[in-house]
Each structure stands twice: as C-alpha cells, then as structure tokens.
Coordinates of C-alpha atoms in Angstrom, one line a residue:
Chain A
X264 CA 36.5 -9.3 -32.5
X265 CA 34.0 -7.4 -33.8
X266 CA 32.9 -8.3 -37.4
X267 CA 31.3 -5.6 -39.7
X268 CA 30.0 -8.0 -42.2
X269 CA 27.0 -9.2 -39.5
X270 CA 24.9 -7.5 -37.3
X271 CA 24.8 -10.1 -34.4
X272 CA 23.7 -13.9 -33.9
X273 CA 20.3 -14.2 -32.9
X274 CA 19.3 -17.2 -30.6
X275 CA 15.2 -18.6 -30.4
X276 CA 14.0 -19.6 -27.2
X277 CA 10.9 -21.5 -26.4
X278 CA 9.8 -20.0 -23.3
X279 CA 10.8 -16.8 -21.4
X280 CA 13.0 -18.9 -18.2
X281 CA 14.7 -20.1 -21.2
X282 CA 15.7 -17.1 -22.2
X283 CA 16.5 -15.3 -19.2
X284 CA 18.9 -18.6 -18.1
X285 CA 20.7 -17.8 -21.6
X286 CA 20.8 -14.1 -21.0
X287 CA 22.6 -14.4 -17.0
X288 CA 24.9 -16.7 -18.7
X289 CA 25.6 -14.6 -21.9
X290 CA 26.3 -11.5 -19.2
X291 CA 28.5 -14.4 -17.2
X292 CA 30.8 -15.1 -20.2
X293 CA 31.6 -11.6 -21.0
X294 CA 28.6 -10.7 -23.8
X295 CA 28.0 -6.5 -23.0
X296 CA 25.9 -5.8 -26.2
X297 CA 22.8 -7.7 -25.7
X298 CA 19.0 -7.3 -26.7
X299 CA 16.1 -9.1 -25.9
X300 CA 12.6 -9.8 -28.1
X301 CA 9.4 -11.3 -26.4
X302 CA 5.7 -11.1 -27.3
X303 CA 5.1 -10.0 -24.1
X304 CA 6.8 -7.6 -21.3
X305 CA 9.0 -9.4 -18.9
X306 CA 10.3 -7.3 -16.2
X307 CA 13.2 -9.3 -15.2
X308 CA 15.2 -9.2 -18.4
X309 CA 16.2 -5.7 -18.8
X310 CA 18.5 -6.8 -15.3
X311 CA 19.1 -9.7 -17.1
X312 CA 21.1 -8.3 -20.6
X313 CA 22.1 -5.4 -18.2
X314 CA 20.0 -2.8 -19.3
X315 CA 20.6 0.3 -17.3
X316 CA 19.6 3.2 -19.0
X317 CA 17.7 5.5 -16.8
X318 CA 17.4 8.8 -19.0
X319 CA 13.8 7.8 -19.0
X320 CA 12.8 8.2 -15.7
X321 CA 14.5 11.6 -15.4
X322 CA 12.4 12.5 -19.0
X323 CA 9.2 11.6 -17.0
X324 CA 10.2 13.4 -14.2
X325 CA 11.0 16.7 -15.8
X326 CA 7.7 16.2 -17.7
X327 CA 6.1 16.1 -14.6
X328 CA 7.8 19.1 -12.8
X329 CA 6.9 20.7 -15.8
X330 CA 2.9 20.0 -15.6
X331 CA 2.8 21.0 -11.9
X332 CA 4.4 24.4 -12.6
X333 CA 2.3 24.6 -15.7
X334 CA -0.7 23.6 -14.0
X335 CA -0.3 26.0 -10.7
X336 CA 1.0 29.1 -13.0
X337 CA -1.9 28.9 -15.1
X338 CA -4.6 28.7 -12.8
X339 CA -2.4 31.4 -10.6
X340 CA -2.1 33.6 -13.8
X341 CA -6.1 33.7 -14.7
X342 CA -7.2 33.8 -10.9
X343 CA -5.0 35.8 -9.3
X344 CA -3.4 38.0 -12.0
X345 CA -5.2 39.0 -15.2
X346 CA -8.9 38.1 -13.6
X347 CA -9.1 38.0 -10.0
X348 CA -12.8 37.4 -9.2
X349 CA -14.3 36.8 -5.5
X350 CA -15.6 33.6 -5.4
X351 CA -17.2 32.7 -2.1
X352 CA -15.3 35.5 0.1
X353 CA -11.9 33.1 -1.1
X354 CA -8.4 34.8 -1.6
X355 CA -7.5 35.4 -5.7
X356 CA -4.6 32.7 -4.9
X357 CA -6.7 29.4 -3.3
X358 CA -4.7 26.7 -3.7
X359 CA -6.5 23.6 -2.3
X360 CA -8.7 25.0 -5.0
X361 CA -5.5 24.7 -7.8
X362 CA -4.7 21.3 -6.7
X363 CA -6.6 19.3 -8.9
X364 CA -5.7 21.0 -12.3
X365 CA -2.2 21.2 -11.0
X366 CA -2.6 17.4 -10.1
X367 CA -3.9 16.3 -13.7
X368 CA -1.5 18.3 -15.9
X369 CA 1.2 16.5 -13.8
X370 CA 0.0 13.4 -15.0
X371 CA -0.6 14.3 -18.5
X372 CA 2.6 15.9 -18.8
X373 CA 4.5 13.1 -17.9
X374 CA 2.6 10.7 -19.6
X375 CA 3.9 12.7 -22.8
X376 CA 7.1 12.9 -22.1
X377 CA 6.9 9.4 -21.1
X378 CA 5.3 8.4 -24.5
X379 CA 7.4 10.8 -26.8
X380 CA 11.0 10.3 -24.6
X381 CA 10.3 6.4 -25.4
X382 CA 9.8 6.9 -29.0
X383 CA 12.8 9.5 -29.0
X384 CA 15.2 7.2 -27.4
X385 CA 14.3 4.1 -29.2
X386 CA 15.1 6.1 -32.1
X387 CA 11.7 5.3 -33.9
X388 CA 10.0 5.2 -36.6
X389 CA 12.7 3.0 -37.9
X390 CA 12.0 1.6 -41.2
X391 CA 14.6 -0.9 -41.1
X392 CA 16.1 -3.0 -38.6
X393 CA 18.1 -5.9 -39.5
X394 CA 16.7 -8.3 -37.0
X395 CA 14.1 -9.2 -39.7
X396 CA 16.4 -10.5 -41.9
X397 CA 15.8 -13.4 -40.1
X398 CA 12.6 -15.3 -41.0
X399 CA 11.8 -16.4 -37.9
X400 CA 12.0 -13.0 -36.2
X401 CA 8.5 -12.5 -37.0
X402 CA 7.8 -15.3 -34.2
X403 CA 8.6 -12.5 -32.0
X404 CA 5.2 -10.9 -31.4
X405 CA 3.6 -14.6 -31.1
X406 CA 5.4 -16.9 -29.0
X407 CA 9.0 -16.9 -29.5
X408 CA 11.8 -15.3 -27.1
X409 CA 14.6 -14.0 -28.5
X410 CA 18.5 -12.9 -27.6
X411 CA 20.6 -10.9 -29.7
X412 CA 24.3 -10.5 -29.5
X413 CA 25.4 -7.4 -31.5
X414 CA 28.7 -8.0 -33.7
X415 CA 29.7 -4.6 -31.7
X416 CA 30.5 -6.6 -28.8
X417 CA 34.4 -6.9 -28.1
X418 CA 34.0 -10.4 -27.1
X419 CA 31.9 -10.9 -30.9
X420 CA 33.3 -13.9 -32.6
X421 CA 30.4 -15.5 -35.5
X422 CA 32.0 -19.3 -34.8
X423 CA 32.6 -19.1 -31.1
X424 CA 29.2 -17.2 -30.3
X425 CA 27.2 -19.3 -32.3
X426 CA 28.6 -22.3 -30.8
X427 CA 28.0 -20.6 -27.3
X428 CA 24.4 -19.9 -28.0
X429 CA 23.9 -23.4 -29.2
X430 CA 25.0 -24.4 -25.6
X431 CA 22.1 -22.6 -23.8
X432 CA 19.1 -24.8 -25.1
X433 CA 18.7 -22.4 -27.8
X434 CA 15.8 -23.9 -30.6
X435 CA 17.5 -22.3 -32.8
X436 CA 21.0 -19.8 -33.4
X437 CA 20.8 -17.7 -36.8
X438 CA 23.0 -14.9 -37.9
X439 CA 21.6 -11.5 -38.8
X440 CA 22.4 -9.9 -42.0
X441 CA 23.1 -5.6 -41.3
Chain B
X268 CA 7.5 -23.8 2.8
X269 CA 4.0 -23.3 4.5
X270 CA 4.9 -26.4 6.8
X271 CA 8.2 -25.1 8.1
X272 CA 7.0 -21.5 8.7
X273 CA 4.1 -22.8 11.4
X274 CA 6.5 -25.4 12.8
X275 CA 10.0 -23.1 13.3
X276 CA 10.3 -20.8 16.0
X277 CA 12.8 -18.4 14.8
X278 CA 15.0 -16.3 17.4
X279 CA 14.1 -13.2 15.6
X280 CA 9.8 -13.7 16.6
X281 CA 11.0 -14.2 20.6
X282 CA 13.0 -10.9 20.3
X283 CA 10.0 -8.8 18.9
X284 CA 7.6 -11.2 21.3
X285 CA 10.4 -9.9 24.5
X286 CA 10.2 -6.0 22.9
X287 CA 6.2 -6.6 21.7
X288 CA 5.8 -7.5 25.8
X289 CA 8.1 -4.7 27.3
X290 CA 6.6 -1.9 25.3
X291 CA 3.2 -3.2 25.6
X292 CA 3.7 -3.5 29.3
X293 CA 5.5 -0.2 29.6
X294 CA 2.7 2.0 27.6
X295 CA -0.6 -0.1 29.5
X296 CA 1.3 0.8 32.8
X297 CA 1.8 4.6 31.8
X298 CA -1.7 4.2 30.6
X299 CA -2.7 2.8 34.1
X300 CA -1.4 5.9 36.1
X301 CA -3.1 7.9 33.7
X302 CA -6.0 6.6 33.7
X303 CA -6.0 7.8 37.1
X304 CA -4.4 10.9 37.0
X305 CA -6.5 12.1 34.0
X306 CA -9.8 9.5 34.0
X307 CA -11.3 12.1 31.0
X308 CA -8.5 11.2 29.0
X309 CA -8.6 7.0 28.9
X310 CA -10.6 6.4 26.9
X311 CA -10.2 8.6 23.9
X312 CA -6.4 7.5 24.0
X313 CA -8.1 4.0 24.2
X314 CA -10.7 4.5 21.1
X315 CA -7.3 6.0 19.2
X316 CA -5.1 2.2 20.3
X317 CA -8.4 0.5 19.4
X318 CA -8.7 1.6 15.8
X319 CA -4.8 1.4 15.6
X320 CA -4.6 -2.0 16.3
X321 CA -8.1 -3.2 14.6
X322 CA -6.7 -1.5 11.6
X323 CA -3.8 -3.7 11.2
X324 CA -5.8 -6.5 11.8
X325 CA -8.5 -5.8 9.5
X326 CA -6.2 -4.5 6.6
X327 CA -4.4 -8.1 7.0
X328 CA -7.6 -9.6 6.5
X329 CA -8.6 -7.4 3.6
X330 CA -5.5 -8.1 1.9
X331 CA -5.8 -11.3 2.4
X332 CA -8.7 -11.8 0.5
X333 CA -7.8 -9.3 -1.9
X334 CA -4.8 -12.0 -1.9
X335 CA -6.9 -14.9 -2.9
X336 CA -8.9 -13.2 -5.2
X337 CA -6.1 -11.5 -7.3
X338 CA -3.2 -14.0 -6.8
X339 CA 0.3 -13.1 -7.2
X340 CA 3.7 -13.3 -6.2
X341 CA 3.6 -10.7 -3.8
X342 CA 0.5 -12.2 -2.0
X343 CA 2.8 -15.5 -2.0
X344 CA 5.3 -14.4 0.0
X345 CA 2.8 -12.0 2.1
X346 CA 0.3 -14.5 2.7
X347 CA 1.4 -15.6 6.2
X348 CA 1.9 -12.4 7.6
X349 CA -1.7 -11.1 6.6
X350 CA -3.1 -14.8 8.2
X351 CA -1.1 -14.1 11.5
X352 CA -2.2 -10.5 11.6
X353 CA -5.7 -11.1 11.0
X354 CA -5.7 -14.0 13.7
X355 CA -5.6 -11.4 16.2
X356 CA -9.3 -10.0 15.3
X357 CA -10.4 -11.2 18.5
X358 CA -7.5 -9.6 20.7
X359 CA -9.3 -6.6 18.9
X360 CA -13.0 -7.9 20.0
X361 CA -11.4 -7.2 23.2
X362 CA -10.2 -4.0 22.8
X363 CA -13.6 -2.8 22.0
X364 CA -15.1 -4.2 25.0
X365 CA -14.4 -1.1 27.4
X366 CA -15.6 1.1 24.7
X367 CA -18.8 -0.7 24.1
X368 CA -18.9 0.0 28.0
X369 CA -18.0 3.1 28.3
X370 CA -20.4 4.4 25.2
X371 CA -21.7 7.5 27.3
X372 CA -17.7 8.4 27.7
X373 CA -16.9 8.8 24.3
X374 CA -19.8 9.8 22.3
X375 CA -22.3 12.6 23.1
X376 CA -25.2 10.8 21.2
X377 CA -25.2 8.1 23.6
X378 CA -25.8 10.3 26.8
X379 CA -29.7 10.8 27.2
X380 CA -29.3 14.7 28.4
X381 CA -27.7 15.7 25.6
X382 CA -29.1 14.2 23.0
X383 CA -32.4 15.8 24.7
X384 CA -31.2 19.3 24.9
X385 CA -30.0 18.9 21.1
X386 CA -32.8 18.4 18.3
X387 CA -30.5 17.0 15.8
X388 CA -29.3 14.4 17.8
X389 CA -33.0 13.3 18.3
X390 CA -33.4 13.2 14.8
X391 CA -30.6 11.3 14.4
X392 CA -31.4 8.6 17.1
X393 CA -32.8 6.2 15.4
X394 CA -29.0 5.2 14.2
X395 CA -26.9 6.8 16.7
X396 CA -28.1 4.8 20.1
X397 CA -26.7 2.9 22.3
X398 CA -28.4 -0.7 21.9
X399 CA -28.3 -0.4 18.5
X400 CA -24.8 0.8 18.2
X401 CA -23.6 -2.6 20.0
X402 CA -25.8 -4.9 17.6
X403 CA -24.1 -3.3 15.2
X404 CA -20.5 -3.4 16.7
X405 CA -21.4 -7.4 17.2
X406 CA -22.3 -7.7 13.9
X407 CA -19.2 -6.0 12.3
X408 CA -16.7 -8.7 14.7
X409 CA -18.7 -11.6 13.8
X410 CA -18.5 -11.2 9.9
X411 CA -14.8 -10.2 9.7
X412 CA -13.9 -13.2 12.4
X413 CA -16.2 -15.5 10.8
X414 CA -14.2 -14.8 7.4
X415 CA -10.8 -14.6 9.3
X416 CA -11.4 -18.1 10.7
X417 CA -12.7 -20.2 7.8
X418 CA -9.4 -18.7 5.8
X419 CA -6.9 -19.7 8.6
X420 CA -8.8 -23.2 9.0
X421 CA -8.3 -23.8 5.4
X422 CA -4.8 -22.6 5.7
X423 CA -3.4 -24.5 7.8
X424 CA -5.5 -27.8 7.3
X425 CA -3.5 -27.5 3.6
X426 CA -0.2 -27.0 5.2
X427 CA -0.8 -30.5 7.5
X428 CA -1.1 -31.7 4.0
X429 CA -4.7 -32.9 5.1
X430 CA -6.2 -31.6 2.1
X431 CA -4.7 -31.4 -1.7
X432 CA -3.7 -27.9 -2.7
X433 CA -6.3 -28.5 -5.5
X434 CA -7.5 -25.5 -7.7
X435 CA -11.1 -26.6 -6.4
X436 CA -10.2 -26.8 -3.0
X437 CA -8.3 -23.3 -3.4
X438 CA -11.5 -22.2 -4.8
X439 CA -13.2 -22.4 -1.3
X440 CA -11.0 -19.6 -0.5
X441 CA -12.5 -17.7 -3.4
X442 CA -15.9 -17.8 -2.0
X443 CA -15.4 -16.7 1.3
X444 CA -13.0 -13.8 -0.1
X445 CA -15.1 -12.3 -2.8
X446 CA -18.4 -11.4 -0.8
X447 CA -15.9 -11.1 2.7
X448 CA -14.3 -8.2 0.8
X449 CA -17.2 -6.9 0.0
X450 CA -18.9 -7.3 3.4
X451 CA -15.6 -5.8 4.9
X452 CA -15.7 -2.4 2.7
X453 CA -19.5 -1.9 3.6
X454 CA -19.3 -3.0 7.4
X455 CA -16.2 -0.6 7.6
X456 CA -17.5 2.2 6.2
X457 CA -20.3 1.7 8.8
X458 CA -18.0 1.0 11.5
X459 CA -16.1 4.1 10.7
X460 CA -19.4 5.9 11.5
X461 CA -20.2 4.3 14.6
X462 CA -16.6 4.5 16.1
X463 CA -14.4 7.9 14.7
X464 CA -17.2 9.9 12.5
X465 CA -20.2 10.2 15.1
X466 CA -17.4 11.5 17.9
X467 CA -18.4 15.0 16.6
X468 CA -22.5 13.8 15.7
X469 CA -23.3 16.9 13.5
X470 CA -20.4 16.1 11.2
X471 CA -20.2 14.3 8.2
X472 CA -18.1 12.9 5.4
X473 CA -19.3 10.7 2.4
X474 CA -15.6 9.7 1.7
X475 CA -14.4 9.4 5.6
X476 CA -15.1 5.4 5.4
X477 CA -12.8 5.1 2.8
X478 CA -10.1 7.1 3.8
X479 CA -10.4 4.7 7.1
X480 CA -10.4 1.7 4.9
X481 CA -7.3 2.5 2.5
X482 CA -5.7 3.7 6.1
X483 CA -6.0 0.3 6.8
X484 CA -4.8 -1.5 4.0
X485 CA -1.7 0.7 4.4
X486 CA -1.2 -0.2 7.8
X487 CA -1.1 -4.1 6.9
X488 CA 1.2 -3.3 3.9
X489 CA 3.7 -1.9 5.7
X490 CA 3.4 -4.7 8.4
X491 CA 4.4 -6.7 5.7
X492 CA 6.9 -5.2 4.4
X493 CA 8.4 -4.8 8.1
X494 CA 7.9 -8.3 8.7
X495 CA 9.5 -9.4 5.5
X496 CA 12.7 -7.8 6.4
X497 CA 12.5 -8.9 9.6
X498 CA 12.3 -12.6 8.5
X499 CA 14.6 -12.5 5.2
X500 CA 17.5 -13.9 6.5
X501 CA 16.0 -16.6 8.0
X502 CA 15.0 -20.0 6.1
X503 CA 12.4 -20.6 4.7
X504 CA 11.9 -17.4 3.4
X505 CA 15.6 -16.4 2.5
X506 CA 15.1 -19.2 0.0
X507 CA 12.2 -17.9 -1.8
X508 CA 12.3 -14.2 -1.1
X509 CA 13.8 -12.1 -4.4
X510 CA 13.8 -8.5 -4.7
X511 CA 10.8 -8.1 -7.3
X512 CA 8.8 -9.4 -4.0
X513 CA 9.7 -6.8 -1.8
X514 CA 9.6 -5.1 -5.5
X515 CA 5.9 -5.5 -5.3
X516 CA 4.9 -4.8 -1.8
X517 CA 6.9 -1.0 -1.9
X518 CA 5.1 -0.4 -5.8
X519 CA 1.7 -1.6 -3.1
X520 CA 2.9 0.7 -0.5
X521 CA 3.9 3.8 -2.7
X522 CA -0.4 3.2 -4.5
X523 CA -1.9 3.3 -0.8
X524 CA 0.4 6.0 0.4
X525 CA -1.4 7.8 -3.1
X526 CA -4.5 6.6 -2.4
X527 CA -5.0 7.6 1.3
X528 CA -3.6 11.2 0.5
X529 CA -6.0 11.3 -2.8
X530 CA -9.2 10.8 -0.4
X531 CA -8.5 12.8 2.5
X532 CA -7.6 15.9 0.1
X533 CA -10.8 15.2 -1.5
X534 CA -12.6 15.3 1.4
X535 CA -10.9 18.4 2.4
X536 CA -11.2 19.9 -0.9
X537 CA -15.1 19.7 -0.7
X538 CA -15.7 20.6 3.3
X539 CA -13.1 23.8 2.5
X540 CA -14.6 25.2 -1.1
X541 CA -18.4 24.4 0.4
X542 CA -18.0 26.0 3.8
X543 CA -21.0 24.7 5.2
X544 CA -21.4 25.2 8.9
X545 CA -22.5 21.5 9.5
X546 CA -19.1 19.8 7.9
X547 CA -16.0 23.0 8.0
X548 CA -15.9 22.6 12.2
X549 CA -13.4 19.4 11.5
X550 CA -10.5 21.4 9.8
X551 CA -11.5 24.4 11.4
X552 CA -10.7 22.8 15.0
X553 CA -7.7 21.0 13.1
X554 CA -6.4 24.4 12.0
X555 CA -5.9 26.5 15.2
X556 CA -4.6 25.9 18.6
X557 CA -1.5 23.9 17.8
X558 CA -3.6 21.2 15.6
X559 CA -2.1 23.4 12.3
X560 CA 0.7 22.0 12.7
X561 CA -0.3 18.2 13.1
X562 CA -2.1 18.6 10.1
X563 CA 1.0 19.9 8.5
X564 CA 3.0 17.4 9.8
X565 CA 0.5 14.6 8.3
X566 CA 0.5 16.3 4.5
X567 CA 4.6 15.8 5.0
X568 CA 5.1 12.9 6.9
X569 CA 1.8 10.4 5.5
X570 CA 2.3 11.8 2.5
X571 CA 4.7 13.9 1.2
X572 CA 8.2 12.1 2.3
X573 CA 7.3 8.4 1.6
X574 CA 6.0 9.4 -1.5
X575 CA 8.7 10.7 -2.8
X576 CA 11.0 8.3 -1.1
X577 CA 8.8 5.4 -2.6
X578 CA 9.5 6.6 -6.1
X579 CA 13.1 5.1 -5.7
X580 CA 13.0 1.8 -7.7
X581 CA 16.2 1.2 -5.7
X582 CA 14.7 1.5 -2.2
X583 CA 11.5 0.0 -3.1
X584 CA 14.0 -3.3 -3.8
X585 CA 15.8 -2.8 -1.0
X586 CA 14.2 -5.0 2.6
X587 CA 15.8 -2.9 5.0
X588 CA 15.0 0.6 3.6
X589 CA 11.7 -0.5 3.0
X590 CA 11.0 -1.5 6.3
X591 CA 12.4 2.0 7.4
X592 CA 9.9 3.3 5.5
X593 CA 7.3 1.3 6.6
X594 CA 7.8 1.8 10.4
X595 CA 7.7 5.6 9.6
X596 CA 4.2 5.0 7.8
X597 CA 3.3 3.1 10.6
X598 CA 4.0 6.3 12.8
X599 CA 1.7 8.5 10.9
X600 CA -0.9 6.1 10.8
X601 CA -1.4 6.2 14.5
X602 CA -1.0 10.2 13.9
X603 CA -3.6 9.8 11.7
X604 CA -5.9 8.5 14.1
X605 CA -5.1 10.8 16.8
X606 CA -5.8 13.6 14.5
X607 CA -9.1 12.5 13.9
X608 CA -10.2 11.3 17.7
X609 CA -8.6 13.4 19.9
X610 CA -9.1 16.9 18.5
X611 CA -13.1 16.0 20.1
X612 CA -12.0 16.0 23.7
X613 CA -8.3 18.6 23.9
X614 CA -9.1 21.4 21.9
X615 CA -7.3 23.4 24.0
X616 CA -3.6 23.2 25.3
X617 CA -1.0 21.2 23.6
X618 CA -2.6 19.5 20.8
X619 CA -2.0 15.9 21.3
X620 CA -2.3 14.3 25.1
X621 CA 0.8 12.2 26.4
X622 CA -1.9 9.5 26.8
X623 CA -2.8 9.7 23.2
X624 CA 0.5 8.3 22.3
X625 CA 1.2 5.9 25.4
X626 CA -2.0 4.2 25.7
X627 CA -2.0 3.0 21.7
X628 CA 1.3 1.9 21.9
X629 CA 1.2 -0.2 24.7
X630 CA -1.5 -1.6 22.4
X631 CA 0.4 -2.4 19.6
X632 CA 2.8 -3.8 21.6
X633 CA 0.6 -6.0 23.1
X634 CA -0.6 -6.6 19.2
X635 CA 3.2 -7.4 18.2
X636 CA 3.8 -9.9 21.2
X637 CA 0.5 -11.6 19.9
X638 CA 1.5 -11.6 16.2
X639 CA 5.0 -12.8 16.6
X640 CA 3.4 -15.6 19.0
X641 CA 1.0 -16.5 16.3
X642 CA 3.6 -17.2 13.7
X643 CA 4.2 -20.4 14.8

C-alpha cells in the first residue's frame, strides 16, 4: 500500500554491480517506482529500474529538424531571395555551398533542445527534494550508489520493503522523510 | 575464452569457408573469361578487389591497435576478429603482386611515352615512377605485416598460457600499437597516392588519404559486427556477448558511417566551390554519363540510409539487424571503390563494368574462405 506519510526507502550500495543486482531484483519482486543515484553515469541502470522514457530523443530530434530547416531557409532566404549575388558564375540557390551552416545549426539546435528538454523534463531547478533528508544522501556525488523505492509504488509497504532492501547487501536501508 | 576460440572449429566458419570458396571461385572464374574477352578491363577490376580486400585487412589491423591502445569492452569481444582479419595481410601482399607487374596497365605515369609527351608528368617523376613506386609498395607491406605479426605472436603465445596476461607484458602490445597506428595513417595516406589518387596523375586531393583510411576502418567494423552475429549463438561467445557489446560496435559503426561521409563532402565541397581545372575533372567525370547516378546512389546508400538506420538504439542492440546493416555497408564500400578506380578507364557506356563487380568479389570470397579458416 502506498503510504503518504514517506517518500520512499532509500538503500546505500557500495559499488555500482551492487546496485544494479538490487535494482533487477527490486524490478523481479514487483517494485515499478524506482530511482537510481550514482556519482557517476552508468548506462546500464536506466534498463535496470525500467526507465523508458523516450520523449527525449524525439525533443532532440525535432530540435534538429528544426536547425536544418533553419539553417537551409536562412542561407536560402539571403542568397537566393532578398540578395542574390553571383559568386563565381554559381546559381543564387548552391547548396553543397549551404551544407555546412545547415550542418552546424543542426547540431546546435539539438544540442539546445537536448540541454533545455533535460532540464524541462527533470522538472529543474528544484529547490527541494526529499532525498536529502537523508544524511547520507550527500554520499551520492562521491562514492555511494543509491536505490530509491517511491511510497507511490502499489507494492510500497515501509516494514516489508525495508526488510527487502536489507536482503540485497544493502550498507545501509533509511526511510526518506517527504 | 581466448583458448577455446583458436581450438573450436565451429560449423558456422566451414559454412562461410564452403560459401567464402564457391563465390570466390565463381567470381575468379567469371574474372578469368574476362580477362580474356576484355584484357583492358582486368586489371582495373583487379586494382578495385585489391583495395577492397586490403581494406578489410588493414582496417582490422588499425582497429586493433586502436584496440590496445584505448581498451574497452567492445575491443574485447572484437579483438579476434580484427587478429584473424589482419592475418590475411599477406593474401593481400599477393594481390598486389600482378599490379606491381602490370604498373604500365594501370597508371599513365608509369608508361615512358606518355609521361614524355606530358610536362607535368615529368615534373612529377621524381615520385610517380616505377622503381620507386615498388620500394615504396614494399615498404608499406613490410611495416603493416611486421606489426600484424608481432600482435598475433603475442596473442596467441598468451592464449597457450605461455606467458602471464601481465599489465607489463600487455604493455608490449602498447608499443608496437602506438607508433604502428601512426606508421599505418601516414603509409596509407601515401599508399592511397600511389594506388587510387595518381590513376588520374594531374589530380589531387589533400583529404583523399583519409577518406581511404576511415573507408577502411568501416570496412573492418562492419566485419565485426557481421562476424559477431554470425558467431553469437555459438559458445564461447554466446557466454560473454551482451547487447551493450554489439551496443558499442553499431554507436562505432554509425561515427565511421559520419566520418567517411564528413570527408568526402569536404573534399567535394572544396574541388566544386574552387573550380580549378587541375582538381574539378574527378566529379565532373563522376557527374555525366551514367556516373550521376552512382554518385547519387553512394550519398544514399554509404551514407544517407545507414545513417539514419544507425540512429535506432534498438537496432544498434540488435546482432542480426546490425549485421544487415553491416553487409549493406560492406556493399557500398566496394561501390566506393569502384567509383573512384573505374571512372579512369569506362567513361563511356554503362558506368560500372560487369568485371568491376565480379573480379572483387571473387576476391573477397577468397578473403572470407581465408578468414573463417584462420579462426581456428
């Protein structure tokens, strides 16, 4: 049952196998509403708490239709609109010439909406998360790993998760005040 | 894992020995009644199989250094396919044996009477000649096979277990890697000179050695990933092979698919907005007379499709569509290297020569029998 008066049970992990083993077996035994904390990126464990959000990649790839169109329309627009001018006996509208602008504005436009989609769907700046309640937490961004199970989850129980985190060679199982 | 894979003989290598052996046999025959039918034509077809095959063998070698250097999960599981392709350096020592020959056939700087009649080719004779051309051919084999050999010696003297798998004695590797890839980038861009850039002598192209080289690091990247989904379900590598491997080699695949379309734009870029009369023959040849559309057909199919089919995460993750991929890559890599020999001898007519695709293919076949024979 869910139970409003936590936000979740947060487990420590020493090292990132750890805490991928405890994440598979989390997802095994029924846990949906995971998140994961590391110092570092590890690509394996957004599989592993069955992360599979993928508004992201269509973000950056709109951002990037966005920057060629921008990029070609531009240089079409100056060159071969408003201020045609004969460069080199080439037609107004060259466009191995338009390829390189077109190219970069691709990239920077999906690099923004890469950045800005991130920050958007992380839902930051958030000045408070409850996950820092814990002490500990701070051992996040130096060389802790940790799981969270989120009282949301159906299967959320405070005894029987603890207990169940305790099983998978967690260094530690706290609860997280909302 | 290293012990088992040179001591099993797995049913899958004597299938794609049997199929290496009947294509090879089946395009060198073709090639044979060519070769008679239409002498002119040999050995350009034979120039365009000889790069083919050297550059699978040479981007094995490259990325197995680059391998040792970098280290890596995906080198790991990749590692024995680059050591078996670049084991057949010699096979391509071979191949270059009738060219080295038949100089005089191929290249107009190596025929006295012309290079008399034109004064640029006498300036440029002091490179571009015969004797010196063949020092230089020697000296590009022995370097790459003197690298290829020490790395497979080492290889396989750890896998008897004669020798610790010691960080110093994994250094050795180290050593010959770092300078060989160096050596290998330098002698290739030279060797891209001597074999494909001074077919048309007045031409030129600062970049063309490096669009050759990423060519070939493609090549051997998409023998891997072709050979890892070949081998997959087979111990021992069904044991150790996860999808973040094949992961790797497809995010590898998608950069040198990027890469190789990056340079040659770049080279066209400059030759088309300069339009000097020394460098805009190449594309102007490769723009009329049925060529358009090989070049078209390159943008798409070397560039274009497995790009955007690369971006899947999904298929990138997935052996089997990988591999799919991969063979398709293959494809345009030996388009590639049509486009760039044979437009010098059939500008006119139908663009590419039936011998320009039979004679490289028997080739590679013969290149495939000898790869999955040297996997064991």
């Amino acid at each position: 049952m869910a139970d409003p008066a936590l936000h979740g049970v947060l487990a420590e992990f020493d090292n990132p196998t750890s805490l991928l083993n405890a994440a598979h077996k989390a997802r095994e035994a029924g846990y949906r509403d995971l998140d994961a904390f590391t110092p570092y990126p590890i690509e394996e464990i957004s599989d592993a708490i069955g992360f599979h959000d993928r508004r992201l990649s269509k973000i950056v790839l709109g951002g990037g239709l966005a920057g060629m169109l921008a990029g070609y329309g531009l240089q079409y627009w100056v060159h071969a609109v408003t201020y045609p001018i004969n460069v080199a006996g080439k037609p107004p509208n060259s466009w191995p010439q338009f390829v390189p602008v077109t190219f970069e504005l691709t990239i920077l436009f999906s690099a923004l909406a890469a950045v800005i989609g991130m920050i958007v769907l992380n839902g930051l700046p958030m000045p408070y998360h409850p996950v820092f309640n814990v002490p500990r937490f701070s051992n996040a961004s130096r060389d802790r790993f940790f799981l969270l199970v989120e009282a949301t989850d159906p299967k959320f129980d405070r005894k029987q998760t603890m207990d169940f985190l305790k099983t998978l060679q967690a260094r530690e199982v706290s609860e997280v005040e909302p | 894992m290293a012990t088992q894979g040179l001591t099993t003989d797995l049913p899958v290598l004597g299938r794609l020995r049997r199929q290496g052996l009947m294509v090879g046999a089946a395009g060198l025959i073709l090639g044979a009644i060519g070769a008679f039918a239409q002498p002119d034509q040999f050995m350009p077809a034979w120039l365009i199989g000889f790069t083919f095959c050297l550059g699978l063998s040479l981007g094995c070698l490259a990325m197995l250094m680059i391998q040792h250097m970098s280290g890596g999960r995906w080198g790991l599981v990749a590692r024995r396919v680059f050591e078996a392709g670049s084991r057949l350096l010699p096979y391509c020592l071979l191949l270059y044996i009738p060219i080295g020959v038949m100089l005089p056939k191929l290249y107009i700087w190596a025929r006295p009477a012309a290079v008399q009649a034109d004064h640029i080719l006498v300036l440029k004779q002091p490179y571009l000649n015969v004797p010196f051309a063949l020092v230089r051919a020697a000296i590009y084999f022995g370097v790459w096979i003197f690298c290829m050999w020490h790395l497979n010696r080492w290889s396989v003297r750890q896998d008897r277990g004669e020798v610790a798998v010691t960080p110093a004695d994994m250094r050795r590797f180290r050593v010959i890697s770092a300078p060989g890839l160096l050596a290998y980038v330098i002698l290739m861009t030279f060797a891209s000179v001597d074999w494909l850039m001074s077919l048309d002598p007045r031409w030129y192209s600062t970049i063309f050695g490096f669009i050759v080289v990423v060519g070939q690091g493609l090549a051997a990247l998409s023998l891997a990933a072709v050979s890892l989904a070949l081998l997959a379900p087979y111990d021992p590598l069904a044991r150790y092979l996860k999808p973040v491997h094949v992961h790797d080699i497809g995010k590898l695949t998608l950069a040198f698919v990027m890469l190789w379309a990056y340079m040659s734009f770049s080279q066209f870029l400059i030759i088309w907005a300069g339009n000097l009369p020394e460098e805009i023959p190449f594309y102007l040849v490769r723009m009329r007379s049925g060529w358009q559309y090989v070049s078209l057909l390159l943008a798409l199919g070397h560039f274009a499709l497995p790009f955007c089919l690369l971006l899947s995460r999904d298929l990138k993750r997935h052996p089997r569509l990988l591999a799919r991929v991969a063979l398709f890559i293959l494809a345009m890599r030996l388009l590639d290297l049509i486009w760039i020999v044979a437009p010098n001898f059939n500008q006119n007519g139908f663009p590419i020569h039936w011998m320009d695709v039979s004679i490289p293919v028997g080739l590679a076949g013969v290149w495939v029998f000898l790869f999955a024979a040297a996997g064991h």
